[in-house]
Amino acid sequence: METLELEQLVKQLVIEKLADVKGKTMKSVDKNNSGRGVFSSVDEAVQQAKLAQVKYAAVSLATRKKVIAAIREQFLPQVKEIAEMAVKETGMGNITDKIAKNKLAIENTPGVEDLVTDVVTGDHGMTLCELSPFGVVGAIAPSTNPTETLICNAIGMLAAGNAVFFGPHPGAKHVSFWVIDQLNQAIEAAIGIENLVVTVAEPTIEAVQEMMAHQDIPLLVVTGGPGVVGQAMRSGKKVIGAGAGNPPALVDETANIEKAAADIVAGASFDHNILCIAEKSIVAVDSITDYLIFQMEKNSALMLDEVGVKKLERVVLSSSHATNKAFVGKSAAEILDAAGIEYGFTPRLIICETTKDHPFAVVELLMPVVPVIRVKDFDEGLAVALELEQGLHHTAVMHSQNISRLNLAARKMQTSIFVKNGPSFAGLGFGGEGSTTFTIATPTGEGITSAQNFARRRRCVLTDGFSIR
Ligand code: NAD
């Protein structure tokens, strides 16, 4: 080799080495700030996820299963810490129920087994319908279930072969960065691919909108209120929209009232009622309403009189009769203290009688305040429950022993989840059969989402062969 050539080669090596060192330093600075998978710009995050997904698309299904198992193993021992961090940062919900919710997401979200292939064979050959990845999914999470949604979405989206860009709620960004870091740690340790799950260091609404418009994000999965779901719909992309709900619990005179009361208090007080599926109103047939209230009181619900309702209105509603966000996810005791209402025990739930038009019944309060609306009979009750659900197609609950009425209500309500004779959370596979999701796609109709919804359906046809019947 000539001297000049040698000199140039050494120069090149030095340049490469310096670039390498610089890259490593920048990465370690990034890690010190926010953790694995967190990038300073939306584009950088999407590009890194895109590169990671190309590598991931080449691995076997067995390797994908390894990733899902690693995620479950990573989070299960840390579930208490996750719950504590989420409550501390968001100031919403309670640690006991958040432990249960996170555990559910970790253990009961379907993995790769959810991708079931359809096949048709006949005289003209064989046709498969396979579920393949979209690429980088843009997923938006709410403040109310920040970690559960991230874990649940990550399991489903990675099982389907995608990478994920998460838009966490700014009010839950630290715990969300921690979850994203832990997801990447588990994935890297299991299969050596970095940045399959990414986000941006400042997850502002503008950054999330930039992500929605990014050309390398083909699918948006949005879990949140009507504003963000509407915003995603305007992107022109495929959207799986999991929006707000206002679930009524209808109780008729044939119900097991003791059980209905216990179930309603359990569901409506769970994590201080911040779940979108939680009972937001109780529609009760007149003949059993007093006994139902009595039984709910026996289950630690506090019944307010008219004076109490007036005091509560001033605290939990804004001047325009919307939700006062300062009290979303607060405990019954915190709300009562703020309203100056006395109580002789620690209530789990605040109940009161209102009309069906009262803001407590109509507005999604997301706090343990649930009105009871008295109706003369089942028919009126079903009409009121339908009105209160507001056509959101989200969740409804009914307590009855009358099969025909249960059947009629299930047909009329048209909700993604309809729980009969149980607490609302049975619809998430908690004390009820079935898998878990924290993304219940209501306006777009997927309902209980899982890996198969985060995949592209592709037909694969072989003519004149492989029909071997
Ligand atoms: P939110 O709508 O305020 O925020 C949800 C997410 O959207 C956050 O990450 C937020 O940063 C982002 N966002 C909000 N407005 C945006 C905009 N204009 N552009 C881009 N991004 C935007 O909701 P929240 O208070 O965090 O969560 C509670 C709401 O979510 C309730 O209405 C509840 O019913 C609903 N929710 C629905 C489901 C479901 O599965 N259907 C699950 C959980 C929560």
Short mmCIF file of C-alpha atoms and ligand atoms in Angstrom, two decimals:
data_model
loop_
_atom_site.label_atom_id
_atom_site.label_comp_id
_atom_site.label_asym_id
_atom_site.label_seq_id
_atom_site.Cartn_x
_atom_site.Cartn_y
_atom_site.Cartn_z
CA MET A 1 0.00 0.00 0.00
CA GLU A 2 1.27 3.48 -0.92
CA THR A 3 2.00 5.97 1.91
CA LEU A 4 -0.72 8.32 0.68
CA GLU A 5 -3.28 5.53 0.59
CA LEU A 6 -2.25 4.45 4.09
CA GLU A 7 -2.56 8.01 5.37
CA GLN A 8 -6.06 8.31 3.92
CA LEU A 9 -7.10 4.99 5.44
CA VAL A 10 -5.87 6.04 8.90
CA LYS A 11 -7.68 9.40 8.51
CA GLN A 12 -10.90 7.62 7.60
CA LEU A 13 -10.58 5.27 10.57
CA VAL A 14 -10.02 8.20 12.94
CA ILE A 15 -13.08 10.02 11.54
CA GLU A 16 -15.22 6.91 11.96
CA LYS A 17 -13.96 6.33 15.46
CA LEU A 18 -14.68 9.95 16.46
CA ALA A 19 -18.19 9.75 15.00
CA ASP A 20 -18.75 6.53 16.91
CA VAL A 21 -17.61 8.07 20.20
CA LYS A 22 -19.77 11.15 19.58
CA GLY A 23 -22.79 8.98 18.80
CA LYS A 24 -22.27 6.95 21.96
CA THR A 25 -21.89 10.07 24.08
CA MET A 26 -25.07 11.60 22.66
CA LYS A 27 -26.92 8.39 23.28
CA SER A 28 -25.73 8.22 26.86
CA VAL A 29 -26.79 11.83 27.41
CA ASP A 30 -30.21 10.90 26.02
CA LYS A 31 -30.37 7.92 28.34
CA ASN A 32 -29.45 10.02 31.34
CA ASN A 33 -32.26 12.40 30.48
CA SER A 34 -35.19 10.23 29.70
CA GLY A 35 -34.24 6.62 29.00
CA ARG A 36 -34.17 4.21 26.10
CA GLY A 37 -36.41 5.02 23.15
CA VAL A 38 -36.82 8.73 24.00
CA PHE A 39 -35.66 11.09 21.23
CA SER A 40 -35.42 14.82 20.94
CA SER A 41 -37.51 15.07 17.77
CA VAL A 42 -40.55 13.26 16.42
CA ASP A 43 -38.84 12.53 13.11
CA GLU A 44 -35.75 11.03 14.76
CA ALA A 45 -37.93 8.80 16.93
CA VAL A 46 -40.00 7.62 13.97
CA GLN A 47 -36.89 6.97 11.85
CA GLN A 48 -35.27 4.91 14.61
CA ALA A 49 -38.46 2.93 15.11
CA LYS A 50 -38.69 2.37 11.36
CA LEU A 51 -35.16 0.95 11.25
CA ALA A 52 -35.92 -1.25 14.24
CA GLN A 53 -39.13 -2.52 12.68
CA VAL A 54 -37.31 -3.58 9.50
CA LYS A 55 -35.05 -5.78 11.66
CA TYR A 56 -38.02 -6.99 13.70
CA ALA A 57 -40.01 -7.91 10.58
CA ALA A 58 -37.28 -10.43 9.73
CA VAL A 59 -37.45 -12.39 13.00
CA SER A 60 -39.48 -15.56 13.52
CA LEU A 61 -42.80 -15.78 15.34
CA ALA A 62 -40.97 -17.68 18.09
CA THR A 63 -38.74 -14.62 18.55
CA ARG A 64 -41.78 -12.34 18.74
CA LYS A 65 -43.19 -14.65 21.43
CA LYS A 66 -39.90 -14.26 23.28
CA VAL A 67 -40.36 -10.49 23.21
CA ILE A 68 -43.88 -10.69 24.65
CA ALA A 69 -42.76 -13.10 27.38
CA ALA A 70 -39.83 -10.79 28.23
CA ILE A 71 -42.17 -7.80 28.58
CA ARG A 72 -44.47 -9.70 30.94
CA GLU A 73 -41.45 -10.84 32.99
CA GLN A 74 -40.00 -7.32 33.08
CA PHE A 75 -43.09 -5.62 34.45
CA LEU A 76 -44.74 -8.18 36.73
CA PRO A 77 -42.23 -7.87 39.61
CA GLN A 78 -42.40 -4.05 39.35
CA VAL A 79 -46.15 -3.65 39.33
CA LYS A 80 -46.34 -1.94 42.73
CA GLU A 81 -43.68 0.62 41.75
CA ILE A 82 -45.50 1.32 38.47
CA ALA A 83 -48.77 1.96 40.35
CA GLU A 84 -47.06 4.21 42.87
CA MET A 85 -45.30 6.23 40.16
CA ALA A 86 -48.52 6.69 38.16
CA VAL A 87 -50.54 7.85 41.18
CA LYS A 88 -47.76 10.18 42.30
CA GLU A 89 -47.31 11.83 38.91
CA THR A 90 -50.94 12.10 37.78
CA GLY A 91 -52.55 12.59 41.20
CA MET A 92 -55.38 10.34 40.01
CA GLY A 93 -56.68 6.96 41.12
CA ASN A 94 -55.29 4.80 43.90
CA ILE A 95 -52.36 2.44 44.23
CA THR A 96 -54.31 -0.76 45.07
CA ASP A 97 -56.53 -0.53 41.99
CA LYS A 98 -53.68 0.59 39.74
CA ILE A 99 -51.75 -2.52 40.80
CA ALA A 100 -54.73 -4.64 39.73
CA LYS A 101 -55.07 -2.78 36.41
CA ASN A 102 -51.40 -3.05 35.52
CA LYS A 103 -51.28 -6.71 36.51
CA LEU A 104 -54.23 -7.32 34.26
CA ALA A 105 -52.55 -5.56 31.32
CA ILE A 106 -49.32 -7.50 31.86
CA GLU A 107 -50.87 -10.94 32.28
CA ASN A 108 -54.08 -10.88 30.26
CA THR A 109 -53.30 -8.94 27.05
CA PRO A 110 -53.19 -11.41 24.15
CA GLY A 111 -49.86 -11.94 22.39
CA VAL A 112 -48.80 -13.59 19.12
CA GLU A 113 -51.44 -16.34 19.51
CA ASP A 114 -54.04 -13.67 18.70
CA LEU A 115 -52.95 -13.60 15.03
CA VAL A 116 -55.14 -16.36 13.67
CA THR A 117 -54.82 -17.26 9.98
CA ASP A 118 -57.95 -17.92 7.91
CA VAL A 119 -57.66 -20.47 5.14
CA VAL A 120 -59.98 -21.60 2.36
CA THR A 121 -59.23 -24.54 0.10
CA GLY A 122 -61.18 -25.87 -2.92
CA ASP A 123 -61.00 -26.86 -6.56
CA HIS A 124 -59.21 -23.64 -7.44
CA GLY A 125 -56.47 -23.98 -4.84
CA MET A 126 -55.71 -22.49 -1.47
CA THR A 127 -56.18 -18.96 -0.13
CA LEU A 128 -54.72 -17.75 3.13
CA CYS A 129 -55.58 -14.61 4.98
CA GLU A 130 -52.61 -13.56 7.07
CA LEU A 131 -52.20 -10.75 9.55
CA SER A 132 -49.02 -8.81 8.91
CA PRO A 133 -47.48 -5.71 10.48
CA PHE A 134 -48.32 -2.13 9.52
CA GLY A 135 -44.83 -0.81 10.35
CA VAL A 136 -44.60 1.92 12.97
CA VAL A 137 -47.90 2.38 14.81
CA GLY A 138 -48.60 5.81 16.33
CA ALA A 139 -50.31 5.14 19.67
CA ILE A 140 -51.72 7.84 21.96
CA ALA A 141 -52.35 7.13 25.63
CA PRO A 142 -54.56 8.85 28.22
CA SER A 143 -53.59 10.22 31.61
CA THR A 144 -56.18 8.04 33.32
CA ASN A 145 -54.57 4.65 32.52
CA PRO A 146 -51.12 5.82 31.41
CA THR A 147 -48.99 2.76 32.15
CA GLU A 148 -51.69 0.13 31.58
CA THR A 149 -52.36 1.50 28.09
CA LEU A 150 -48.66 1.59 27.19
CA ILE A 151 -48.05 -1.98 28.37
CA CYS A 152 -51.23 -3.34 26.81
CA ASN A 153 -50.72 -1.53 23.47
CA ALA A 154 -47.04 -2.50 23.35
CA ILE A 155 -47.84 -6.20 23.84
CA GLY A 156 -50.53 -6.17 21.14
CA MET A 157 -48.65 -4.02 18.65
CA LEU A 158 -45.32 -5.84 19.01
CA ALA A 159 -47.09 -9.22 18.85
CA ALA A 160 -48.41 -8.09 15.46
CA GLY A 161 -44.85 -7.32 14.30
CA ASN A 162 -44.95 -3.54 14.54
CA ALA A 163 -42.76 -0.94 16.19
CA VAL A 164 -44.58 1.73 18.23
CA PHE A 165 -44.32 5.48 18.62
CA PHE A 166 -46.11 6.40 21.83
CA GLY A 167 -47.65 9.80 22.46
CA PRO A 168 -48.03 9.71 26.23
CA HIS A 169 -50.13 12.27 28.08
CA PRO A 170 -47.88 15.22 29.11
CA GLY A 171 -49.25 14.86 32.64
CA ALA A 172 -47.92 11.31 32.83
CA LYS A 173 -44.70 11.71 30.83
CA HIS A 174 -42.19 10.64 33.46
CA VAL A 175 -43.85 7.35 34.29
CA SER A 176 -44.48 6.83 30.56
CA PHE A 177 -40.78 7.38 29.75
CA TRP A 178 -39.94 4.89 32.46
CA VAL A 179 -42.30 2.29 30.96
CA ILE A 180 -40.87 2.91 27.46
CA ASP A 181 -37.34 2.52 28.84
CA GLN A 182 -38.30 -0.74 30.54
CA LEU A 183 -40.00 -2.04 27.39
CA ASN A 184 -36.84 -1.38 25.37
CA GLN A 185 -34.66 -2.92 28.07
CA ALA A 186 -36.72 -6.13 28.00
CA ILE A 187 -36.77 -6.27 24.18
CA GLU A 188 -33.04 -5.54 23.79
CA ALA A 189 -32.14 -8.17 26.37
CA ALA A 190 -34.40 -10.74 24.70
CA ILE A 191 -33.59 -10.22 21.01
CA GLY A 192 -31.00 -7.44 20.71
CA ILE A 193 -33.11 -4.92 18.77
CA GLU A 194 -33.07 -1.32 20.04
CA ASN A 195 -35.81 1.31 19.74
CA LEU A 196 -38.79 -0.84 18.86
CA VAL A 197 -40.75 1.43 21.19
CA VAL A 198 -40.07 5.16 20.95
CA THR A 199 -41.36 8.55 21.94
CA VAL A 200 -40.35 12.18 21.97
CA ALA A 201 -38.76 13.96 24.95
CA GLU A 202 -41.46 16.66 24.99
CA PRO A 203 -44.76 14.86 24.24
CA THR A 204 -46.76 18.04 23.72
CA ILE A 205 -50.02 18.08 21.82
CA GLU A 206 -48.10 19.68 18.90
CA ALA A 207 -45.57 16.82 18.91
CA VAL A 208 -48.37 14.26 18.91
CA GLN A 209 -50.02 16.08 15.99
CA GLU A 210 -46.69 16.04 14.13
CA MET A 211 -46.52 12.30 14.70
CA MET A 212 -50.09 11.89 13.40
CA ALA A 213 -49.09 13.64 10.17
CA HIS A 214 -45.77 11.79 9.75
CA GLN A 215 -45.50 9.90 6.47
CA ASP A 216 -43.95 6.84 8.12
CA ILE A 217 -46.86 6.29 10.54
CA PRO A 218 -49.53 4.29 8.68
CA LEU A 219 -51.84 3.50 11.62
CA LEU A 220 -53.03 5.64 14.54
CA VAL A 221 -54.38 4.02 17.69
CA VAL A 222 -55.86 6.72 19.88
CA THR A 223 -57.04 6.20 23.45
CA GLY A 224 -58.44 9.38 24.95
CA GLY A 225 -61.26 11.88 24.95
CA PRO A 226 -63.32 13.11 21.96
CA GLY A 227 -60.85 15.93 21.10
CA VAL A 228 -57.89 13.72 20.34
CA VAL A 229 -59.96 11.02 18.62
CA GLY A 230 -61.47 13.72 16.34
CA GLN A 231 -58.00 15.12 15.65
CA ALA A 232 -56.76 11.69 14.58
CA MET A 233 -59.79 11.16 12.34
CA ARG A 234 -58.86 14.32 10.47
CA SER A 235 -55.39 12.92 9.68
CA GLY A 236 -56.73 10.95 6.71
CA LYS A 237 -55.01 7.80 8.00
CA LYS A 238 -56.42 4.55 9.30
CA VAL A 239 -57.51 5.26 12.87
CA ILE A 240 -58.48 2.94 15.67
CA GLY A 241 -60.27 5.37 17.95
CA ALA A 242 -60.94 4.54 21.60
CA GLY A 243 -62.99 7.46 22.85
CA ALA A 244 -65.00 8.59 25.85
CA GLY A 245 -67.91 6.71 27.36
CA ASN A 246 -70.74 7.38 29.80
CA PRO A 247 -71.79 3.90 30.96
CA PRO A 248 -75.19 3.59 32.67
CA ALA A 249 -75.97 0.72 35.07
CA LEU A 250 -79.61 -0.32 34.68
CA VAL A 251 -81.19 -2.22 37.58
CA ASP A 252 -84.68 -3.73 37.33
CA GLU A 253 -86.94 -5.23 39.96
CA THR A 254 -85.94 -8.83 39.13
CA ALA A 255 -82.25 -8.24 39.92
CA ASN A 256 -80.42 -9.68 42.90
CA ILE A 257 -80.34 -6.26 44.56
CA GLU A 258 -77.73 -7.09 47.21
CA LYS A 259 -75.31 -8.29 44.50
CA ALA A 260 -76.19 -5.42 42.13
CA ALA A 261 -75.43 -2.88 44.87
CA ALA A 262 -72.09 -4.50 45.73
CA ASP A 263 -71.11 -4.80 42.05
CA ILE A 264 -72.03 -1.20 41.23
CA VAL A 265 -70.09 0.21 44.18
CA ALA A 266 -67.08 -1.99 43.26
CA GLY A 267 -67.13 -0.94 39.59
CA ALA A 268 -67.93 2.74 40.11
CA SER A 269 -65.33 3.26 42.84
CA PHE A 270 -62.55 1.27 41.15
CA ASP A 271 -59.51 3.55 40.70
CA HIS A 272 -61.82 6.42 41.73
CA ASN A 273 -63.97 5.95 38.61
CA ILE A 274 -61.38 7.07 36.06
CA LEU A 275 -61.92 4.07 33.83
CA CYS A 276 -63.90 4.86 30.71
CA ILE A 277 -65.93 1.68 31.34
CA ALA A 278 -66.87 2.52 34.96
CA GLU A 279 -70.53 2.99 35.90
CA LYS A 280 -71.27 6.72 35.52
CA SER A 281 -74.98 6.60 36.42
CA ILE A 282 -77.46 4.17 37.99
CA VAL A 283 -80.89 3.86 36.42
CA ALA A 284 -83.14 2.02 38.87
CA VAL A 285 -86.75 0.88 38.68
CA ASP A 286 -88.76 2.75 41.34
CA SER A 287 -89.93 -0.33 43.27
CA ILE A 288 -86.35 -1.33 44.18
CA THR A 289 -84.57 2.05 44.19
CA ASP A 290 -84.74 2.66 47.96
CA TYR A 291 -83.53 -0.86 48.75
CA LEU A 292 -80.73 -0.55 46.17
CA ILE A 293 -79.57 2.71 47.78
CA PHE A 294 -79.73 1.09 51.23
CA GLN A 295 -77.61 -1.81 49.97
CA MET A 296 -75.10 0.52 48.30
CA GLU A 297 -74.79 2.37 51.61
CA LYS A 298 -74.03 -0.98 53.24
CA ASN A 299 -71.17 -1.27 50.71
CA SER A 300 -69.60 2.05 51.79
CA ALA A 301 -71.42 4.41 49.45
CA LEU A 302 -72.39 7.80 50.93
CA MET A 303 -75.86 9.02 49.94
CA LEU A 304 -76.20 12.81 49.75
CA ASP A 305 -79.35 14.87 50.32
CA GLU A 306 -80.31 17.86 48.16
CA VAL A 307 -78.17 20.26 50.20
CA GLY A 308 -75.18 17.94 49.76
CA VAL A 309 -75.79 17.77 46.00
CA LYS A 310 -75.74 21.56 45.75
CA LYS A 311 -72.45 21.71 47.66
CA LEU A 312 -70.98 19.00 45.46
CA GLU A 313 -72.06 20.73 42.24
CA ARG A 314 -70.04 23.79 43.21
CA VAL A 315 -66.90 21.68 43.52
CA VAL A 316 -66.96 19.01 40.83
CA LEU A 317 -68.47 21.07 38.02
CA SER A 318 -66.96 24.04 36.23
CA SER A 319 -68.98 27.22 35.69
CA SER A 320 -70.10 25.84 32.31
CA HIS A 321 -71.27 22.59 33.95
CA ALA A 322 -68.35 20.59 32.56
CA THR A 323 -66.06 18.40 34.70
CA ASN A 324 -63.81 20.29 37.09
CA LYS A 325 -60.58 18.55 36.06
CA ALA A 326 -58.97 19.26 39.43
CA PHE A 327 -61.17 16.54 40.93
CA VAL A 328 -60.84 13.88 38.21
CA GLY A 329 -59.63 10.65 39.80
CA LYS A 330 -59.72 11.99 43.37
CA SER A 331 -61.07 9.91 46.24
CA ALA A 332 -64.58 10.35 47.59
CA ALA A 333 -63.09 11.69 50.84
CA GLU A 334 -61.01 14.36 49.03
CA ILE A 335 -64.07 15.49 47.07
CA LEU A 336 -66.29 15.62 50.17
CA ASP A 337 -63.65 17.56 52.09
CA ALA A 338 -63.42 20.12 49.29
CA ALA A 339 -67.21 20.43 49.22
CA GLY A 340 -67.42 20.84 52.98
CA ILE A 341 -69.64 17.77 53.39
CA GLU A 342 -69.24 15.76 56.58
CA TYR A 343 -69.03 11.99 56.64
CA GLY A 344 -68.73 9.58 59.53
CA PHE A 345 -66.84 6.83 57.70
CA THR A 346 -64.49 6.60 54.71
CA PRO A 347 -66.81 6.27 51.72
CA ARG A 348 -65.74 4.53 48.51
CA LEU A 349 -68.43 6.21 46.43
CA ILE A 350 -70.69 9.27 46.58
CA ILE A 351 -74.27 8.71 45.37
CA CYS A 352 -77.29 11.02 45.13
CA GLU A 353 -80.67 11.08 43.42
CA THR A 354 -80.92 13.33 40.36
CA THR A 355 -82.95 13.66 37.21
CA LYS A 356 -81.64 12.19 33.97
CA ASP A 357 -80.73 15.68 32.71
CA HIS A 358 -78.52 16.58 35.64
CA PRO A 359 -74.82 17.23 34.74
CA PHE A 360 -73.77 14.41 37.10
CA ALA A 361 -75.64 12.02 34.81
CA VAL A 362 -74.83 13.61 31.46
CA VAL A 363 -71.20 14.68 31.86
CA GLU A 364 -68.36 12.13 32.03
CA LEU A 365 -67.13 13.18 35.49
CA LEU A 366 -64.40 10.50 35.92
CA MET A 367 -64.68 10.65 39.72
CA PRO A 368 -66.46 8.57 42.36
CA VAL A 369 -69.69 10.57 42.13
CA VAL A 370 -72.57 8.63 40.62
CA PRO A 371 -76.22 9.73 40.42
CA VAL A 372 -79.22 7.43 40.84
CA ILE A 373 -82.06 8.08 38.40
CA ARG A 374 -85.44 6.66 39.40
CA VAL A 375 -87.67 5.31 36.59
CA LYS A 376 -91.15 3.80 36.76
CA ASP A 377 -90.37 0.51 34.99
CA PHE A 378 -87.89 -1.40 32.81
CA ASP A 379 -89.05 0.15 29.53
CA GLU A 380 -88.52 3.66 30.79
CA GLY A 381 -85.22 2.55 32.34
CA LEU A 382 -83.93 1.21 29.04
CA ALA A 383 -84.91 4.44 27.26
CA VAL A 384 -83.10 6.52 29.90
CA ALA A 385 -80.01 4.28 29.83
CA LEU A 386 -79.87 4.62 26.04
CA GLU A 387 -80.11 8.38 26.32
CA LEU A 388 -77.34 8.55 28.94
CA GLU A 389 -75.00 6.32 26.90
CA GLN A 390 -75.32 9.04 24.25
CA GLY A 391 -74.69 6.71 21.31
CA LEU A 392 -71.01 6.45 22.22
CA HIS A 393 -71.18 2.65 21.70
CA HIS A 394 -68.91 2.24 24.71
CA THR A 395 -70.10 0.32 27.78
CA ALA A 396 -73.36 -0.45 29.55
CA VAL A 397 -74.16 -2.56 32.61
CA MET A 398 -77.43 -4.24 33.54
CA HIS A 399 -78.61 -6.11 36.62
CA SER A 400 -81.63 -8.33 36.02
CA GLN A 401 -82.73 -11.95 36.14
CA ASN A 402 -85.04 -11.51 33.16
CA ILE A 403 -83.37 -13.05 30.10
CA SER A 404 -85.68 -11.37 27.57
CA ARG A 405 -84.98 -7.93 29.03
CA LEU A 406 -81.22 -8.59 29.13
CA ASN A 407 -81.38 -9.68 25.51
CA LEU A 408 -83.43 -6.65 24.48
CA ALA A 409 -81.10 -4.23 26.28
CA ALA A 410 -78.00 -5.87 24.76
CA ARG A 411 -79.48 -5.40 21.29
CA LYS A 412 -80.66 -1.83 21.86
CA MET A 413 -77.62 -0.47 23.69
CA GLN A 414 -75.21 -1.38 20.83
CA THR A 415 -72.25 -0.89 23.18
CA SER A 416 -68.78 -2.39 22.68
CA ILE A 417 -69.04 -3.87 26.19
CA PHE A 418 -72.29 -4.97 27.85
CA VAL A 419 -71.86 -6.44 31.33
CA LYS A 420 -74.74 -8.41 32.81
CA ASN A 421 -74.95 -8.99 36.58
CA GLY A 422 -71.39 -7.94 37.37
CA PRO A 423 -69.21 -4.89 37.97
CA SER A 424 -68.20 -2.92 34.87
CA PHE A 425 -64.58 -4.09 35.11
CA ALA A 426 -65.72 -7.68 34.42
CA GLY A 427 -65.85 -6.40 30.83
CA LEU A 428 -62.06 -6.03 30.88
CA GLY A 429 -61.53 -9.65 31.91
CA PHE A 430 -61.25 -8.72 35.62
CA GLY A 431 -63.62 -11.11 37.38
CA GLY A 432 -65.17 -11.85 33.98
CA GLU A 433 -64.07 -14.12 31.14
CA GLY A 434 -62.05 -12.84 28.22
CA SER A 435 -58.87 -11.00 27.41
CA THR A 436 -57.92 -7.50 28.53
CA THR A 437 -57.54 -4.25 26.70
CA PHE A 438 -57.24 -0.64 27.81
CA THR A 439 -58.10 0.52 24.29
CA ILE A 440 -61.80 -0.02 23.65
CA ALA A 441 -62.33 1.23 20.14
CA THR A 442 -65.77 2.77 20.22
CA PRO A 443 -66.32 5.20 17.30
CA THR A 444 -64.32 3.07 14.87
CA GLY A 445 -65.97 -0.19 15.95
CA GLU A 446 -63.13 -2.59 16.75
CA GLY A 447 -64.33 -2.78 20.36
CA ILE A 448 -61.97 -4.86 22.51
CA THR A 449 -58.71 -4.36 20.62
CA SER A 450 -55.84 -6.84 20.47
CA ALA A 451 -52.90 -7.81 18.23
CA GLN A 452 -55.17 -8.79 15.33
CA ASN A 453 -56.54 -5.22 15.12
CA PHE A 454 -53.01 -3.81 14.86
CA ALA A 455 -52.26 -5.93 11.78
CA ARG A 456 -52.93 -5.60 8.07
CA ARG A 457 -55.09 -8.39 6.57
CA ARG A 458 -53.43 -9.80 3.48
CA ARG A 459 -54.72 -12.48 1.12
CA CYS A 460 -52.18 -14.98 -0.18
CA VAL A 461 -53.47 -17.14 -3.02
CA LEU A 462 -52.11 -20.34 -4.53
CA THR A 463 -54.06 -21.51 -7.57
CA ASP A 464 -54.77 -25.13 -8.43
CA GLY A 465 -53.06 -26.78 -5.51
CA PHE A 466 -53.01 -27.76 -1.85
CA SER A 467 -56.64 -28.75 -1.63
CA ILE A 468 -55.97 -32.25 -0.40
CA ARG A 469 -59.41 -33.30 0.83
P1 NAD B 1 -57.30 13.40 26.77
O1 NAD B 1 -58.19 13.33 25.58
O2 NAD B 1 -57.16 14.69 27.48
O3 NAD B 1 -55.82 12.94 26.39
C1 NAD B 1 -55.58 11.71 25.72
C2 NAD B 1 -54.30 11.82 24.93
O4 NAD B 1 -54.49 12.65 23.80
C3 NAD B 1 -53.14 12.43 25.68
O5 NAD B 1 -51.96 11.74 25.35
C4 NAD B 1 -53.12 13.87 25.19
O6 NAD B 1 -51.83 14.43 25.27
C5 NAD B 1 -53.54 13.71 23.76
N1 NAD B 1 -54.26 14.83 23.19
C6 NAD B 1 -55.31 15.49 23.73
N2 NAD B 1 -55.77 16.41 22.87
C7 NAD B 1 -55.03 16.33 21.75
C8 NAD B 1 -55.02 17.00 20.49
N3 NAD B 1 -55.89 17.96 20.18
N4 NAD B 1 -54.08 16.62 19.57
C9 NAD B 1 -53.21 15.65 19.83
N5 NAD B 1 -53.17 14.98 21.00
C10 NAD B 1 -54.05 15.32 21.95
O7 NAD B 1 -57.84 12.26 27.77
P2 NAD B 1 -57.44 11.94 29.26
O8 NAD B 1 -58.06 12.91 30.17
O9 NAD B 1 -56.01 11.66 29.36
O10 NAD B 1 -58.22 10.54 29.36
C11 NAD B 1 -59.58 10.45 29.69
C12 NAD B 1 -60.47 10.31 28.48
O11 NAD B 1 -60.08 9.20 27.70
C13 NAD B 1 -61.89 10.03 28.91
O12 NAD B 1 -62.77 10.70 28.04
C14 NAD B 1 -62.01 8.53 28.78
O13 NAD B 1 -63.32 8.06 28.60
C15 NAD B 1 -61.16 8.28 27.57
N6 NAD B 1 -60.62 6.92 27.56
C16 NAD B 1 -61.12 6.04 26.65
C17 NAD B 1 -60.66 4.74 26.66
C18 NAD B 1 -61.18 3.72 25.70
O14 NAD B 1 -60.62 2.65 25.64
N7 NAD B 1 -62.21 4.00 24.93
C19 NAD B 1 -59.68 4.33 27.57
C20 NAD B 1 -59.20 5.27 28.47
C21 NAD B 1 -59.67 6.58 28.46
#
